[in-house]
CSV table of C-alpha atoms and ligand atoms in Angstrom, one decimal:
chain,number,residue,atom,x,y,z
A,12,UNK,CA,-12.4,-2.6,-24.2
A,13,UNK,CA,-15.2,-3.4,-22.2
A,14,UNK,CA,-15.1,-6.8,-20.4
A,15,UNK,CA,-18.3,-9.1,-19.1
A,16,UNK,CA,-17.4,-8.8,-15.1
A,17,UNK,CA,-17.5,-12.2,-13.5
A,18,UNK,CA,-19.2,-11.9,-9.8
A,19,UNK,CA,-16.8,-12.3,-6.8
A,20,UNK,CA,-18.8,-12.7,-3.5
A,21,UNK,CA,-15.6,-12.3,-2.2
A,22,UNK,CA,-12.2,-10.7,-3.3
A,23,UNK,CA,-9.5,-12.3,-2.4
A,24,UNK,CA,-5.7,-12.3,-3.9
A,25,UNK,CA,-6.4,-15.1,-6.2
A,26,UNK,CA,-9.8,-13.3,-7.7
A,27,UNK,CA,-7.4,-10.3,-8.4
A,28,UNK,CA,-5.0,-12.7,-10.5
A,29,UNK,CA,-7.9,-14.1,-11.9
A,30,UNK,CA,-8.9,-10.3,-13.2
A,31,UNK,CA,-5.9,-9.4,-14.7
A,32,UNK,CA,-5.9,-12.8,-16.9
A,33,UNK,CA,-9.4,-11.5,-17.7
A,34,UNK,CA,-8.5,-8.3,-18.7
A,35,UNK,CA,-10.7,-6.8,-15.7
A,36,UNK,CA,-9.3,-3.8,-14.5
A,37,UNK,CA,-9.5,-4.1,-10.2
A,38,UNK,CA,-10.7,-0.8,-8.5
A,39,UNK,CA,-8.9,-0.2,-5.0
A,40,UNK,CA,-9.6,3.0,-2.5
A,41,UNK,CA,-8.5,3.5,0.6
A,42,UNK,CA,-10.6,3.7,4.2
A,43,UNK,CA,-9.4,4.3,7.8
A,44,UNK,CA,-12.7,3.9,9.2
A,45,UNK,CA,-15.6,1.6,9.8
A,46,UNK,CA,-18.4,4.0,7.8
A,47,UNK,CA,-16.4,5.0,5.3
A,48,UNK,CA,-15.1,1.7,4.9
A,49,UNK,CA,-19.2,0.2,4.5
A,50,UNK,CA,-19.7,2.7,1.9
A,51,UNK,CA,-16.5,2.0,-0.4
A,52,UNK,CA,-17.1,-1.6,0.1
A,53,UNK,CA,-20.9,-1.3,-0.8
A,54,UNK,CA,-20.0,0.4,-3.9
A,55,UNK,CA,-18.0,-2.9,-4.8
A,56,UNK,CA,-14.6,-1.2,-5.1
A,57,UNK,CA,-12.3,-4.8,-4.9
A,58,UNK,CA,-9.5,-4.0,-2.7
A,59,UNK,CA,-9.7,-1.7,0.3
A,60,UNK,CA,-6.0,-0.3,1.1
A,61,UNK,CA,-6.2,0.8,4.5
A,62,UNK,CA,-2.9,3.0,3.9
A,63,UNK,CA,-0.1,5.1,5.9
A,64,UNK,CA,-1.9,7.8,3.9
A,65,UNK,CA,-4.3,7.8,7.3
A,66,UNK,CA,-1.1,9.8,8.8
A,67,UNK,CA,-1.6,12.3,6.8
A,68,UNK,CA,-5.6,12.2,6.1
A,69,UNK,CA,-6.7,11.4,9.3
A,70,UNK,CA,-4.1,12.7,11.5
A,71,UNK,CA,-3.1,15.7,9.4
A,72,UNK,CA,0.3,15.0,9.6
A,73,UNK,CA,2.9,16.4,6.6
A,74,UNK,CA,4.2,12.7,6.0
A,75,UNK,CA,3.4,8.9,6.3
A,76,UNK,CA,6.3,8.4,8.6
A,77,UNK,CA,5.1,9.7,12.2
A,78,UNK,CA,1.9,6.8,12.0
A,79,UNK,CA,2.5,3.9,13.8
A,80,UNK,CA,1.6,0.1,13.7
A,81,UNK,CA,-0.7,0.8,16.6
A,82,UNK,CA,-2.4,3.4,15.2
A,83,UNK,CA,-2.4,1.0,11.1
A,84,UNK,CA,-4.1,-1.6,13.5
A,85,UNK,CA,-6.5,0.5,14.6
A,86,UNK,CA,-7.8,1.7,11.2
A,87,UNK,CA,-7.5,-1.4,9.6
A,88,UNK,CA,-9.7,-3.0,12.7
A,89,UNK,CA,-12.2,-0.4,12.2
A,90,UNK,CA,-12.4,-1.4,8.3
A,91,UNK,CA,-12.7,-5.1,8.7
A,92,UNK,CA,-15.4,-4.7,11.0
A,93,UNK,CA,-17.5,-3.0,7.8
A,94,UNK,CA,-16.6,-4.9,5.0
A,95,UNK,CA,-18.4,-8.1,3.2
A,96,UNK,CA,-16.6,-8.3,0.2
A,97,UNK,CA,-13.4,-6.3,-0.7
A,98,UNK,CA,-10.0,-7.5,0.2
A,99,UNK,CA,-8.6,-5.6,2.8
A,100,UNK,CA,-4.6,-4.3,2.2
A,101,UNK,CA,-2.9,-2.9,5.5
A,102,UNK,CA,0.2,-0.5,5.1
A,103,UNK,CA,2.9,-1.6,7.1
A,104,UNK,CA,4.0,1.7,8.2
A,105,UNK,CA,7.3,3.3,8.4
A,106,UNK,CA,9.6,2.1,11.1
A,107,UNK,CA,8.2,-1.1,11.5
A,108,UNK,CA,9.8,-3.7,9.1
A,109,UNK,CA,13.0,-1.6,7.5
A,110,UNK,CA,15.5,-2.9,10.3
A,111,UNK,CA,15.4,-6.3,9.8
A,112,UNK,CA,13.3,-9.4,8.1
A,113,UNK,CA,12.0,-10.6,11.8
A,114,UNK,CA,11.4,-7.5,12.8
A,115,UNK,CA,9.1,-7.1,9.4
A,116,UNK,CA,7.7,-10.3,9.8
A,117,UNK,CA,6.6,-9.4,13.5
A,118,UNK,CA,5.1,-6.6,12.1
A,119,UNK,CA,2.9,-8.3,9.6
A,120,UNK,CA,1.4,-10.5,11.9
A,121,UNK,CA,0.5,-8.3,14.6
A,122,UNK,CA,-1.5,-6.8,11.6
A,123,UNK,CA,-2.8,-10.0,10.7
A,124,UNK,CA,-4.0,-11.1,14.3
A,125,UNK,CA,-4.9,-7.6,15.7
A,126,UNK,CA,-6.8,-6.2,12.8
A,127,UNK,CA,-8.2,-9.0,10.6
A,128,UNK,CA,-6.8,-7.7,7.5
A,129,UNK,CA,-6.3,-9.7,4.7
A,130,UNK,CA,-2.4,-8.9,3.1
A,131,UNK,CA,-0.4,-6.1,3.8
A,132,UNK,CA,1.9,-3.4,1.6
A,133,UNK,CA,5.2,-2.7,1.9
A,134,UNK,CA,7.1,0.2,0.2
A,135,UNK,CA,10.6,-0.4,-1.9
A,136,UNK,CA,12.2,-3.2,-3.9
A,137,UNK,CA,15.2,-4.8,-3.7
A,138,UNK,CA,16.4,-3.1,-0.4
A,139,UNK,CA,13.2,-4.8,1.4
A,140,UNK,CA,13.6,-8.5,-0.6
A,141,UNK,CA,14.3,-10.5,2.3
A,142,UNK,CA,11.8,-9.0,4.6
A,143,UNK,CA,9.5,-9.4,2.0
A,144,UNK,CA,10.5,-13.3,1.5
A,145,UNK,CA,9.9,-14.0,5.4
A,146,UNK,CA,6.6,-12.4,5.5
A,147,UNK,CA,5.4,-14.4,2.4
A,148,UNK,CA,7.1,-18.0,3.8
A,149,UNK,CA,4.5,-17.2,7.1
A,150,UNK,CA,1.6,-17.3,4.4
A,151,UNK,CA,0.9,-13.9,4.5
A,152,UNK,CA,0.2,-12.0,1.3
A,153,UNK,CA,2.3,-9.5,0.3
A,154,UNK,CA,1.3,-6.3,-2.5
A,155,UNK,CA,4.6,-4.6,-3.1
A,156,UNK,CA,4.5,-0.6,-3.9
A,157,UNK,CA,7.1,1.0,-6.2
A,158,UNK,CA,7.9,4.2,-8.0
A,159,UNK,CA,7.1,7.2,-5.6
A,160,UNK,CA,7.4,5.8,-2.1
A,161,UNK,CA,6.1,8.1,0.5
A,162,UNK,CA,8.2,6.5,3.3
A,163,UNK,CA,11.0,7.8,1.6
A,164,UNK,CA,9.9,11.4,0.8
A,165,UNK,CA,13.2,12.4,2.9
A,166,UNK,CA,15.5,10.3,0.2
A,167,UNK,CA,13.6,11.5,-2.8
A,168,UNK,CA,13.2,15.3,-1.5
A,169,UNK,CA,9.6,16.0,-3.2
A,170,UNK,CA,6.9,14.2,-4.5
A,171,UNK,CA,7.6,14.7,-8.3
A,172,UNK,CA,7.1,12.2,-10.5
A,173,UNK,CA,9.7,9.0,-10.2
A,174,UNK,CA,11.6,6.8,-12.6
A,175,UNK,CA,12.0,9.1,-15.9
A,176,UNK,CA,15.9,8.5,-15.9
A,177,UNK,CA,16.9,5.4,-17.9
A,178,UNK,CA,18.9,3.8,-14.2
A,179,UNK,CA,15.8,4.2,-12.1
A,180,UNK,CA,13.1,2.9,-14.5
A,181,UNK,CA,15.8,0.2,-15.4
A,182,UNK,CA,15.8,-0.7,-11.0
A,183,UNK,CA,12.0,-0.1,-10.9
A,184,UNK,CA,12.0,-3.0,-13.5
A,185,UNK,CA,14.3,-5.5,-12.1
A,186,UNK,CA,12.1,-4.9,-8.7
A,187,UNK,CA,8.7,-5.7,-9.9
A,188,UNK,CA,10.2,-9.1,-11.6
A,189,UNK,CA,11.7,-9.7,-8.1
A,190,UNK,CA,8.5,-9.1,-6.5
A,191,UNK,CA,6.6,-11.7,-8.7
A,192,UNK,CA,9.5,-13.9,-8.3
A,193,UNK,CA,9.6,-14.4,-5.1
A,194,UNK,CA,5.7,-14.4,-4.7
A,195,UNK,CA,3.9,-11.2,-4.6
A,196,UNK,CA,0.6,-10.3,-5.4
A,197,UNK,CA,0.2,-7.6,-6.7
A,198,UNK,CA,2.4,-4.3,-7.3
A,199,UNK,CA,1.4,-0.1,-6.9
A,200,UNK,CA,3.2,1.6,-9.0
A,201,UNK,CA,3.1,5.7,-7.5
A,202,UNK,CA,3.7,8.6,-10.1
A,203,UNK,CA,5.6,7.1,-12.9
A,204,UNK,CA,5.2,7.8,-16.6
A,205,UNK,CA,2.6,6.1,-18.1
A,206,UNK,CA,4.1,4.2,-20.8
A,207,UNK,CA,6.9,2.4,-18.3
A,208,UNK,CA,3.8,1.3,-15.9
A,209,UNK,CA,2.6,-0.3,-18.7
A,210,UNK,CA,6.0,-2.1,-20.0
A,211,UNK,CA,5.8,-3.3,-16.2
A,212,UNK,CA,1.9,-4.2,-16.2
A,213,UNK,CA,2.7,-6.5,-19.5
A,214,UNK,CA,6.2,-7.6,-17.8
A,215,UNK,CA,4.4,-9.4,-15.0
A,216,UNK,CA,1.8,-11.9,-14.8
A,217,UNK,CA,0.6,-10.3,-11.5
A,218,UNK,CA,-1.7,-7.3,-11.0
A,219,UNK,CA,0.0,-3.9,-11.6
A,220,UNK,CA,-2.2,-1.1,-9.4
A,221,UNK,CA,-1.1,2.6,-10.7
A,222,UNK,CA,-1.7,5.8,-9.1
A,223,UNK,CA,-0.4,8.6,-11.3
A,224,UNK,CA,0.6,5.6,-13.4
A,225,UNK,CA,-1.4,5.9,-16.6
A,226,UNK,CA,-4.0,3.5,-17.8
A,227,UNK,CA,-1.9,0.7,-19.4
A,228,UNK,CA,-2.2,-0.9,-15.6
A,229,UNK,CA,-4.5,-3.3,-14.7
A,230,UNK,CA,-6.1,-1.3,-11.9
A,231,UNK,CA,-6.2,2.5,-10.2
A,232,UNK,CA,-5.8,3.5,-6.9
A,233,UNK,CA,-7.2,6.9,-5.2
A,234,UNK,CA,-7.2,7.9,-1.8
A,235,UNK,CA,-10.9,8.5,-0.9
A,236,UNK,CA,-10.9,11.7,0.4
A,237,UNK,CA,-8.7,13.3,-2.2
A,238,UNK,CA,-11.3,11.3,-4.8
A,239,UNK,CA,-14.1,13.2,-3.3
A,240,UNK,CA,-13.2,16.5,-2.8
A,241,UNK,CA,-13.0,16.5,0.9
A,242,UNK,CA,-9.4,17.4,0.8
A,243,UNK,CA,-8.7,20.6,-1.5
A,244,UNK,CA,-5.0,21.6,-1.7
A,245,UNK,CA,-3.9,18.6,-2.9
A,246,UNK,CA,-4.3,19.0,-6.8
A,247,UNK,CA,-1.9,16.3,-8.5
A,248,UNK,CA,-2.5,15.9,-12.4
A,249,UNK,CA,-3.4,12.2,-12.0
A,250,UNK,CA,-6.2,13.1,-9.3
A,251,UNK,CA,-10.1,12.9,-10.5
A,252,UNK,CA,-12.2,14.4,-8.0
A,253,UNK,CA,-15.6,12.5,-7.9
A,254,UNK,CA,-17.2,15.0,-5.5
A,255,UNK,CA,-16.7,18.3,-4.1
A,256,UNK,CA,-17.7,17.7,-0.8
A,257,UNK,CA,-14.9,20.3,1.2
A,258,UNK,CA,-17.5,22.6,-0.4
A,259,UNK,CA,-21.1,20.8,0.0
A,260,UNK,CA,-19.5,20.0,3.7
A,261,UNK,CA,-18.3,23.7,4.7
A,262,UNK,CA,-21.9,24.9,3.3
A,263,UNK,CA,-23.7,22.3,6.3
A,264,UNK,CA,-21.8,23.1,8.7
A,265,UNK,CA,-23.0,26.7,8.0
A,266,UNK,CA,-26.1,25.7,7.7
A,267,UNK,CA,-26.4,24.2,10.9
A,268,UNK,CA,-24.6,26.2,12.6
A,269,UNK,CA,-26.5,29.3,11.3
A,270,UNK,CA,-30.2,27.2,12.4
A,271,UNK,CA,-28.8,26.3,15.9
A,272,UNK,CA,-27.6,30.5,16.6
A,273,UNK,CA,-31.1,31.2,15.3
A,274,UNK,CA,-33.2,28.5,16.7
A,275,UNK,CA,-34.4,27.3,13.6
A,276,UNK,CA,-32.9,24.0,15.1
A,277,UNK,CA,-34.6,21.8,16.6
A,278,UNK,CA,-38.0,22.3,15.0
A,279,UNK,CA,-41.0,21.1,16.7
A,280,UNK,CA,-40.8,18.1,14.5
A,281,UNK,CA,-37.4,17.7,15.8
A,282,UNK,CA,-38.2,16.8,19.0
A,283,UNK,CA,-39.7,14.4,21.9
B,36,KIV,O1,-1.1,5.0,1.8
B,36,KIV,C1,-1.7,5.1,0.7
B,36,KIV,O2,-2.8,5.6,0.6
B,36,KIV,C2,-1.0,4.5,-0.5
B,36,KIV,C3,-1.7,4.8,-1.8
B,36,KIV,C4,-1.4,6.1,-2.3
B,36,KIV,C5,-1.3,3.8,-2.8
B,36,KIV,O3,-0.1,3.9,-0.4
């Protein structure tokens, strides 16, 4: 169905509410980075998830875990500085709010202060509930993130799709009611079949974000680089690659480097 989009000068957790009761889906993508961050938000993508996914992405690391709120602050920073109208969604990253609620609340408002970001994410349900419930008491918005949780790739033991057995989908449901209750958001749901995304989607009266979660969601998630191309062993089912730019990047590079060696580069145009 194709819906008349109202105009948001500015997204904010309340316009994405406002969406869902519409029936407009909300288009989210991550950044790390000031330029990619101007482009994604020029597009008019609505939320900008600056996510642990940097760990890996930008720092080339296997996991999410090794990134830390230093380093989240820093991207997020960068990203703020770039964006006019997208809501801005930091990662709390691994290590940072699991040991207890002030810890996590700590945490979230070193985000909030340091980087200007405008909500945060935390991975994991019930386990997390009272963190959760401090960070949301300090005013700070919380999107919750369900289903395949990268910060616990150790627990889990691959990245294969989550929640087909009746007493995990059953948990995942209880959670995403508990994370309305107590005053969420919004909810990712990561690499779950398709048709319990959308039993939770219709559950809650909040926003339901899916990556690998089907369409019956009321939004998609991609990380940017894996949308266009730049990364190229990653090749999940659910991925939709908008570009092939590993390829139109690698062929540049040999460009230039092939003009510099044979001093096509600079021309005379090229210089003062
Ligand atoms: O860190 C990230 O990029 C994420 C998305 C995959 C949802 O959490």
């Amino acid at each position: 169905m194709s819906v008349a989009k109202k105009e948001y000068k500015r997204v904010t957790v309340k316009s994405l509410v406002d969406m869902k009761k519409n029936g407009e889906k909300i288009s989210m993508l991550t950044a790390y980075d000031y330029t990619m961050a101007k482009i994604v938000d020029g597009a008019g993508t609505d939320v900008i998830l600056v996510g642990d996914s940097a760990s890996n992405v930008m720092a080339g690391h296997e996991t999410t875990l090794p990134i830390t709120l230093d380093q989240m602050i820093y991207h997020a920073s960068s990203v703020i500085r770039a964006i006019e109208r997208a809501l801005v969604v930091v990662d709390i990253p691994f290590g940072s709010y699991q040991s207890d609620p002030k810890e996590a609340l700590r945490s979230a408002i070193r985000i909030m202060k340091e980087s200007g970001g405008h909500a945060v994410k935390m991975e994991g349900g019930s386990e997390i509930k009272e963190s959760i419930k401090r960070i949301l008491n300090a005013g700070i918005p919380v999107m919750g993130h369900l289903g395949l949780t990268p910060q616990s790739i150790y627990k889990f033991g691959t990245y294969t799709v989550r929640a087909k057995e009746e007493e995990e989908a059953d948990k995942l449901k209880s959670d995403a009611l508990m994370l309305e209750r107590i005053g969420c958001f919004a909810i990712v749901l990561e690499k779950i079949p398709a048709k319990l995304a959308q039993e939770v989607a219709e559950s809650v009266s909040i926003p339901v974000i899916g990556i690998g979660a089907g369409a019956g969601v009321d939004g998609q998630v991609l990380v940017t680089h894996d949308m266009l191309g730049m990364t190229h062993e990653f090749n999940p089912r659910f991925l939709r690659r908008y570009m092939n730019l590993y390829e139109d990047m690698t062929e540049a590079f040999t460009q230039y480097g092939k003009d510099v060696k044979s001093g096509d580069f600079p021309s005379d145009k090229e210089q003062y």
